[in-house]
PDB file of C-alpha atoms in Angstrom:
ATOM      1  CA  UNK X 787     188.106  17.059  52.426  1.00  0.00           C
ATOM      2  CA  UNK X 788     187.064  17.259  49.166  1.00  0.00           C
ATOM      3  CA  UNK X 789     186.615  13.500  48.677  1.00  0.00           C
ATOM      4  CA  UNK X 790     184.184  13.436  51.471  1.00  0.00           C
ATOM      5  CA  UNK X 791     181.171  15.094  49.685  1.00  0.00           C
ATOM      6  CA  UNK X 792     181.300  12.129  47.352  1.00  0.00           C
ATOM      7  CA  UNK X 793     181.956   9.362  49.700  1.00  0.00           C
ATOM      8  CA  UNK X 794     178.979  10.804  52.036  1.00  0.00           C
ATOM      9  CA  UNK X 795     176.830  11.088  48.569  1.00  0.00           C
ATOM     10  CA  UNK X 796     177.824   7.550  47.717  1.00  0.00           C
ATOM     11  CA  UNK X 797     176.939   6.291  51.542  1.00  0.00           C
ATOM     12  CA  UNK X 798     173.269   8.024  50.872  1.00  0.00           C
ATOM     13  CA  UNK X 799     172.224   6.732  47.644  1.00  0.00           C
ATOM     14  CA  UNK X 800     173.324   2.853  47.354  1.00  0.00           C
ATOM     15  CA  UNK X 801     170.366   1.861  49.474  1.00  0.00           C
ATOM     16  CA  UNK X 802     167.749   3.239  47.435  1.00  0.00           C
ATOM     17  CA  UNK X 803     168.015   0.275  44.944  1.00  0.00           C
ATOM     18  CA  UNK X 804     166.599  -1.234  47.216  1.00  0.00           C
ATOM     19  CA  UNK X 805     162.961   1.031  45.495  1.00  0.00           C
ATOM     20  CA  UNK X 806     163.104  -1.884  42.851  1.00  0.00           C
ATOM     21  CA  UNK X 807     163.079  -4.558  45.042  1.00  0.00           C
ATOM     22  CA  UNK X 808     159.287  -6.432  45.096  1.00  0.00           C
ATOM     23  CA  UNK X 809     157.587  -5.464  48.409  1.00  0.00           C
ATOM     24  CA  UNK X 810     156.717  -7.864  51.284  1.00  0.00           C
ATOM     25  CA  UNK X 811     153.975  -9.620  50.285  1.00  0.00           C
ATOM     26  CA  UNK X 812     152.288  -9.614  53.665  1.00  0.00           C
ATOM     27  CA  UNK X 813     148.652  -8.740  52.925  1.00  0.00           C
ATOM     28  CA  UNK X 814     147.335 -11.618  55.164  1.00  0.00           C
ATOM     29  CA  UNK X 815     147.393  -9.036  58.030  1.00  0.00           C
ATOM     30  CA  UNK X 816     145.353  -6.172  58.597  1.00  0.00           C
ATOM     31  CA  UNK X 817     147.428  -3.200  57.062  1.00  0.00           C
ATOM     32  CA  UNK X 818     149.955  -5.635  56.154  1.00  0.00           C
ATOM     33  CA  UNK X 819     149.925  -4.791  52.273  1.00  0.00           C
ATOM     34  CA  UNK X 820     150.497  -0.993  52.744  1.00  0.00           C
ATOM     35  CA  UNK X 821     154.591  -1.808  52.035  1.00  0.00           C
ATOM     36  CA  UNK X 822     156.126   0.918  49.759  1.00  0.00           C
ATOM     37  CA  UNK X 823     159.681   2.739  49.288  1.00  0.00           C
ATOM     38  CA  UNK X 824     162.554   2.003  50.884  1.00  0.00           C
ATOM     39  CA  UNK X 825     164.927   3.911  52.766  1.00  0.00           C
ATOM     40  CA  UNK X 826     167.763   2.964  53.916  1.00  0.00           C
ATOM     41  CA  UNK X 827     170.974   4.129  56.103  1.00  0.00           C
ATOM     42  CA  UNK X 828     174.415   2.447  55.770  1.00  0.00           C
ATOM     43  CA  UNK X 829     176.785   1.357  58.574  1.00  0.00           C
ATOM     44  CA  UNK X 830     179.892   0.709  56.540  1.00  0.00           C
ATOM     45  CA  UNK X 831     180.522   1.209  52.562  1.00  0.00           C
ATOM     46  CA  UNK X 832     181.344  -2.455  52.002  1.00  0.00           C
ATOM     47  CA  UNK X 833     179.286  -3.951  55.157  1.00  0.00           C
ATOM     48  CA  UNK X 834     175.460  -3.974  56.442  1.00  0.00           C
ATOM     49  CA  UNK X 835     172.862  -1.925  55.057  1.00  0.00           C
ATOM     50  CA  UNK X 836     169.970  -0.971  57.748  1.00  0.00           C
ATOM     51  CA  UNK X 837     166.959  -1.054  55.379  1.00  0.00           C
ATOM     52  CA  UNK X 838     163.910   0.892  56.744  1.00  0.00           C
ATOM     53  CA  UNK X 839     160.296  -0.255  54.556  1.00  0.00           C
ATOM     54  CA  UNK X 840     157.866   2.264  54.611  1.00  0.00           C
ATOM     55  CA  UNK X 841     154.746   0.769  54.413  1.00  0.00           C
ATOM     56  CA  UNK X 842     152.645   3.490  52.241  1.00  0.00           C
ATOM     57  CA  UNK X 843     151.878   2.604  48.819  1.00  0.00           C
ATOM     58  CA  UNK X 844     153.214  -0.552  46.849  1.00  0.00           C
ATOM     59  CA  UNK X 845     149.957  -2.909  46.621  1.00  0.00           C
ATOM     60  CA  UNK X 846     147.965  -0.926  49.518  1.00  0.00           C
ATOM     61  CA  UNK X 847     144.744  -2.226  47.809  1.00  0.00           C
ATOM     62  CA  UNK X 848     145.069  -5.960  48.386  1.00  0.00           C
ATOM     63  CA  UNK X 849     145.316  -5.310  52.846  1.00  0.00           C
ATOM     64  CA  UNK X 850     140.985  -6.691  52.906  1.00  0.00           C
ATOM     65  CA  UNK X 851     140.819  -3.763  55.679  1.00  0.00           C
ATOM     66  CA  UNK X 852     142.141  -1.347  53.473  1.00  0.00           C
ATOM     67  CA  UNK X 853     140.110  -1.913  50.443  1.00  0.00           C
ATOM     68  CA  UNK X 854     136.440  -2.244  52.370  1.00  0.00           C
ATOM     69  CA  UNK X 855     137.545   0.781  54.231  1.00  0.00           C
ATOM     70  CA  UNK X 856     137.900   2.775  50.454  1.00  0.00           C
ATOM     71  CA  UNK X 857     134.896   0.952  48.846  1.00  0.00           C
ATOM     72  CA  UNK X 858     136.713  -0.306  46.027  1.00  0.00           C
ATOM     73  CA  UNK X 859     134.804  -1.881  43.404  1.00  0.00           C
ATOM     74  CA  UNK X 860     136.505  -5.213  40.972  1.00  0.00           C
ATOM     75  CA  UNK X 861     137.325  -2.796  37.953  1.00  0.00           C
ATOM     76  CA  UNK X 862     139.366  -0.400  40.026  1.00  0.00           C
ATOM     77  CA  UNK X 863     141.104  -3.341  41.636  1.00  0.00           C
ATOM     78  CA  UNK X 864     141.642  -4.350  38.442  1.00  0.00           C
ATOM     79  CA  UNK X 865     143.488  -1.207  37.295  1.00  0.00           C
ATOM     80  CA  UNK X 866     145.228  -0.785  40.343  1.00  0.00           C
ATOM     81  CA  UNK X 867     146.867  -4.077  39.190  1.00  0.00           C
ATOM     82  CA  UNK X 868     147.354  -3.560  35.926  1.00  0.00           C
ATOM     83  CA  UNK X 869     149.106   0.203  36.665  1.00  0.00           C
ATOM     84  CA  UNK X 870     151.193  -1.022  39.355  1.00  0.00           C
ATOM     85  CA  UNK X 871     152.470  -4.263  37.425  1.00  0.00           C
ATOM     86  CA  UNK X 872     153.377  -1.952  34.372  1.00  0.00           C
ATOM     87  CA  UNK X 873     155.086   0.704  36.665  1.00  0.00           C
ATOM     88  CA  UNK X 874     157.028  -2.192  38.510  1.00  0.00           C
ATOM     89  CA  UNK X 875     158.679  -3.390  35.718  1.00  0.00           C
ATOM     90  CA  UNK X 876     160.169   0.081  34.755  1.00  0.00           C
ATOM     91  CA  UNK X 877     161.076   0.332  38.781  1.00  0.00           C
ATOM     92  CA  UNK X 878     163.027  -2.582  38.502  1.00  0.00           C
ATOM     93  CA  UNK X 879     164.988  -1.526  35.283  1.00  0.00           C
ATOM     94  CA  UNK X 880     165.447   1.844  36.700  1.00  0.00           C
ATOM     95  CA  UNK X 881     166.714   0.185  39.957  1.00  0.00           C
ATOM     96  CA  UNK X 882     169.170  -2.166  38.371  1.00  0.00           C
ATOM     97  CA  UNK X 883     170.783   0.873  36.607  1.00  0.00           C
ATOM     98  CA  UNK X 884     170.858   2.633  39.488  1.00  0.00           C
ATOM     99  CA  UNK X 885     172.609  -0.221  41.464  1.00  0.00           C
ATOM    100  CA  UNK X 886     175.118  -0.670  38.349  1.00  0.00           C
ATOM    101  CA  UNK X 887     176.079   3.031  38.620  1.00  0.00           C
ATOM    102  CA  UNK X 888     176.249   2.758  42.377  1.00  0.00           C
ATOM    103  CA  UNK X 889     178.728  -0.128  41.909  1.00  0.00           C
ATOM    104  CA  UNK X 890     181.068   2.254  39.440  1.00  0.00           C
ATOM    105  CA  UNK X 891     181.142   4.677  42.093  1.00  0.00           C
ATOM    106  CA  UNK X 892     182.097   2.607  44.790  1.00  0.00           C
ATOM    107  CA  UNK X 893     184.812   1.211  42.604  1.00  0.00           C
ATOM    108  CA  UNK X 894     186.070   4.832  41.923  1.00  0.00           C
ATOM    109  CA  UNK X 895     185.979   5.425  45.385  1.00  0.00           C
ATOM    110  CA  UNK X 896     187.679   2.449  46.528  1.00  0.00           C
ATOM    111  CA  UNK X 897     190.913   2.925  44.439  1.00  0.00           C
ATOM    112  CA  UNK X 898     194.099   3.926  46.304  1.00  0.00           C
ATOM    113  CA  UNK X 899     194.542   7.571  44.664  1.00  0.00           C
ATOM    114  CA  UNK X 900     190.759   8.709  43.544  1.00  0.00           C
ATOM    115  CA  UNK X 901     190.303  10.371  40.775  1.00  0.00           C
ATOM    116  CA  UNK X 902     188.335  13.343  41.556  1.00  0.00           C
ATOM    117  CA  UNK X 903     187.131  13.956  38.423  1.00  0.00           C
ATOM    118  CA  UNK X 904     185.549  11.027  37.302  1.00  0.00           C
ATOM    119  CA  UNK X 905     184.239  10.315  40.986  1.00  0.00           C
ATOM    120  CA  UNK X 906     182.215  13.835  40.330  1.00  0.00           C
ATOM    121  CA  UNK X 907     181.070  12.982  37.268  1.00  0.00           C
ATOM    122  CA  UNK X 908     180.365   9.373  38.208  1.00  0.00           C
ATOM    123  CA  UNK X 909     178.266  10.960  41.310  1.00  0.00           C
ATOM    124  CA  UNK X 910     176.087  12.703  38.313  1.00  0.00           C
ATOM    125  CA  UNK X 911     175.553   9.300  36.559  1.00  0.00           C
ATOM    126  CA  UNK X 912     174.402   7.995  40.016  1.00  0.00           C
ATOM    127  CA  UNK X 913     171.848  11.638  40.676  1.00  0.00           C
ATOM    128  CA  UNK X 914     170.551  10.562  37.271  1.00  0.00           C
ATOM    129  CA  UNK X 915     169.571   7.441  37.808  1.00  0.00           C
ATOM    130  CA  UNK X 916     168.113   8.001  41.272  1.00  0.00           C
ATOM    131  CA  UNK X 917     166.220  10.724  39.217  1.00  0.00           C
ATOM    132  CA  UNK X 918     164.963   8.461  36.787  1.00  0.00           C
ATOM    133  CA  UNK X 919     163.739   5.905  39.687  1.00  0.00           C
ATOM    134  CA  UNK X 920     162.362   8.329  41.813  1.00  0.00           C
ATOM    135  CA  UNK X 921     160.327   9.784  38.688  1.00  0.00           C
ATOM    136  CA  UNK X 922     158.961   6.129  37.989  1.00  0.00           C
ATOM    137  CA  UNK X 923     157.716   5.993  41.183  1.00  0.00           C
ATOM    138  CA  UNK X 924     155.889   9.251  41.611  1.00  0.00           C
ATOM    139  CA  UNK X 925     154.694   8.673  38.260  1.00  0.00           C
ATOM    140  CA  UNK X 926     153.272   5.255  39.331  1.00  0.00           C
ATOM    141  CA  UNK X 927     151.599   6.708  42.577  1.00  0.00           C
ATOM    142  CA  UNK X 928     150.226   9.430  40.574  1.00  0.00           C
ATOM    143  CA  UNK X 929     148.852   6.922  38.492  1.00  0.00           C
ATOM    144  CA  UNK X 930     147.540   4.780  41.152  1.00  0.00           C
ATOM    145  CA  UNK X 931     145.725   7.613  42.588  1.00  0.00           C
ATOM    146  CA  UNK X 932     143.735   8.788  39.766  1.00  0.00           C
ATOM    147  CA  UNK X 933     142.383   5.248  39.957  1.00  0.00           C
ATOM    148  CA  UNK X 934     140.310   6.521  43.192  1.00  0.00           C
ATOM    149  CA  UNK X 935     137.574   8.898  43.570  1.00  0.00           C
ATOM    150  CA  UNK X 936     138.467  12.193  46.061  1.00  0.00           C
ATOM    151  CA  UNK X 937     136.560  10.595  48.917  1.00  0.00           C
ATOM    152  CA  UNK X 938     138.591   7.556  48.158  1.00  0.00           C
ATOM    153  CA  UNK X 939     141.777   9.507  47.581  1.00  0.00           C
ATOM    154  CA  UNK X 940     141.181  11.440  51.341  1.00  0.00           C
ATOM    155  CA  UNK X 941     140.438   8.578  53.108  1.00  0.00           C
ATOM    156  CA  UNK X 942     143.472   6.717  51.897  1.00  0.00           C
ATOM    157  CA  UNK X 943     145.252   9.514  52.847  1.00  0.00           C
ATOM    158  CA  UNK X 944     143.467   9.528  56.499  1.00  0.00           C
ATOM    159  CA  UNK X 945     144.192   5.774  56.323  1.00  0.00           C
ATOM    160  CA  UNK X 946     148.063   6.188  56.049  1.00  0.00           C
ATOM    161  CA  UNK X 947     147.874   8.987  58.694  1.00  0.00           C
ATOM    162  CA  UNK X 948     146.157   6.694  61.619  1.00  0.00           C
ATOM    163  CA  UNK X 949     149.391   4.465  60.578  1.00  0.00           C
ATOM    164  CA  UNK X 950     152.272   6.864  61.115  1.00  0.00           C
ATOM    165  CA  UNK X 951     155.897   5.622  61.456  1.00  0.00           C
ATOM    166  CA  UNK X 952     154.383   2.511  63.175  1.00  0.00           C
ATOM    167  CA  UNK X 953     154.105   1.011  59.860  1.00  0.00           C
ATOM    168  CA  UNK X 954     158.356   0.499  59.505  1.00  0.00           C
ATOM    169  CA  UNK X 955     160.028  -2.712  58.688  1.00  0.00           C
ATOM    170  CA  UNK X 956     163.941  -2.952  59.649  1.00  0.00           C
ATOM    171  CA  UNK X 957     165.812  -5.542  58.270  1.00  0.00           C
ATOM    172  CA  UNK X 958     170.141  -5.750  57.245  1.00  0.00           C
ATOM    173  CA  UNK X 959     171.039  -6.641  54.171  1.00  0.00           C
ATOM    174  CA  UNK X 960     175.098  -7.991  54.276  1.00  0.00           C
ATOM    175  CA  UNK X 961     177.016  -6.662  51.536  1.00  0.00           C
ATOM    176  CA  UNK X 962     180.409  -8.332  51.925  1.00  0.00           C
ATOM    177  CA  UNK X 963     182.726  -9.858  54.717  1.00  0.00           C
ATOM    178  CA  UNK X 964     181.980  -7.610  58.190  1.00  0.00           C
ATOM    179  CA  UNK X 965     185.536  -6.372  59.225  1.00  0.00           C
ATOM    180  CA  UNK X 966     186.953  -8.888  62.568  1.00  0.00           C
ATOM    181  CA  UNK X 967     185.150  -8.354  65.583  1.00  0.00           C
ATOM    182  CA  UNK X 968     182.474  -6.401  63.899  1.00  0.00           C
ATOM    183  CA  UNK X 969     179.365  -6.510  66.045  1.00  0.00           C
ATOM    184  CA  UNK X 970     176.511  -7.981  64.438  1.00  0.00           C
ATOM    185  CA  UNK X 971     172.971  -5.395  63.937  1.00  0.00           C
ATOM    186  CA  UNK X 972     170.523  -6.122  66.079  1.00  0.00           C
ATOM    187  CA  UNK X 973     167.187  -7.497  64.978  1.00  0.00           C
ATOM    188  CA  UNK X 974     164.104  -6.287  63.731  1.00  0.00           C
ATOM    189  CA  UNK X 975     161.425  -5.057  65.972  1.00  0.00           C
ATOM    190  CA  UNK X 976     159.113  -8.020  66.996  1.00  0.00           C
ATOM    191  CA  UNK X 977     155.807  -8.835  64.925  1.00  0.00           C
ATOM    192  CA  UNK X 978     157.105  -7.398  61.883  1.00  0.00           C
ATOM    193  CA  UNK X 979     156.674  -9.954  59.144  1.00  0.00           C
ATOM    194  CA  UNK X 980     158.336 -10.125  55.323  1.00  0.00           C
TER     195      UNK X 980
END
């Protein structure tokens, strides 16, 4: 029983590497460039990965509805750029450690007698660097947002409200050989784009 806590730990925090990944560059649609964090749920350790995309931040300033909506001028487009290119390169790092320490883990996990010790302290390593990549992030919508005036700030806010959970993007991501027989995921939801 004890081995569970770690194995359920493990199951939670591999998808979030998937933070680092670039977002959907889909800002040819209306609302389309609102693609942010992702969360994710996993069906098997060593199988599929149900990725959800929550379309809230990441380059919300380049959907043409979004930015005429918020009045943004060329400078603050400009910053908005330059902030979210500086934060994404620290996202990636940060995700790439956290996907190395995920990996450990999994090995640890996967051996025939686990060591409980180093699987607990191995779940730390992994804490830590989902720390340090959920820090980045806040830090770069923080940023981000004291780009924008209040009224710009609010309506942005209003903006993502009107939205909601509408705004999701499903997709699998395979992550080795699905066991015999192993029914495949179904697809995404129709007129969602990449």
């Amino acid at each position: 029983m004890r081995t569970s806590l770690p194995t359920v730990l493990v199951l939670c925090l591999l998808p979030l590497a998937g933070w680092a990944q670039a977002p959907p560059d889909t800002a040819s649609e209306p609302g389309a460039a609102m693609a942010g964090p992702v969360t994710a749920g996993v069906t098997g350790p060593k199988f599929q990965k149900r990725i959800v995309v929550r379309r809230e931040m990441g380059r919300w300033w380049k959907d043409p509805e979004t930015a005429k909506k918020l009045q943004l001028n060329d400078g603050q487009i400009s910053q908005l750029d330059q902030i979210f290119y500086e934060h994404r390169l620290k996202l990636i790092d940060y995700g790439a450690a956290m996907e190395k320490e995920d990996l450990k883990l999994e090995n640890l996990l996967d051996a025939d007698v686990p060591n409980e010790g180093q699987i607990s302290s191995q779940v730390d390593q992994v804490l830590s660097a989902r720390g340090k990549l959920e820090r980045e992030y806040t830090m770069m919508s923080l940023d981000l947002r004291k780009v924008l005036s209040l009224d710009q700030w609010r309506q942005l806010k209003t903006i993502r409200e009107e939205r909601g959970p509408k705004d999701n993007l499903f997709f699998y991501k395979q992550r080795g050989p699905a066991p015999p027989g192993a029914p495949l995921p179904p697809p995404p939801p129709a007129g969602d784009t990449f």
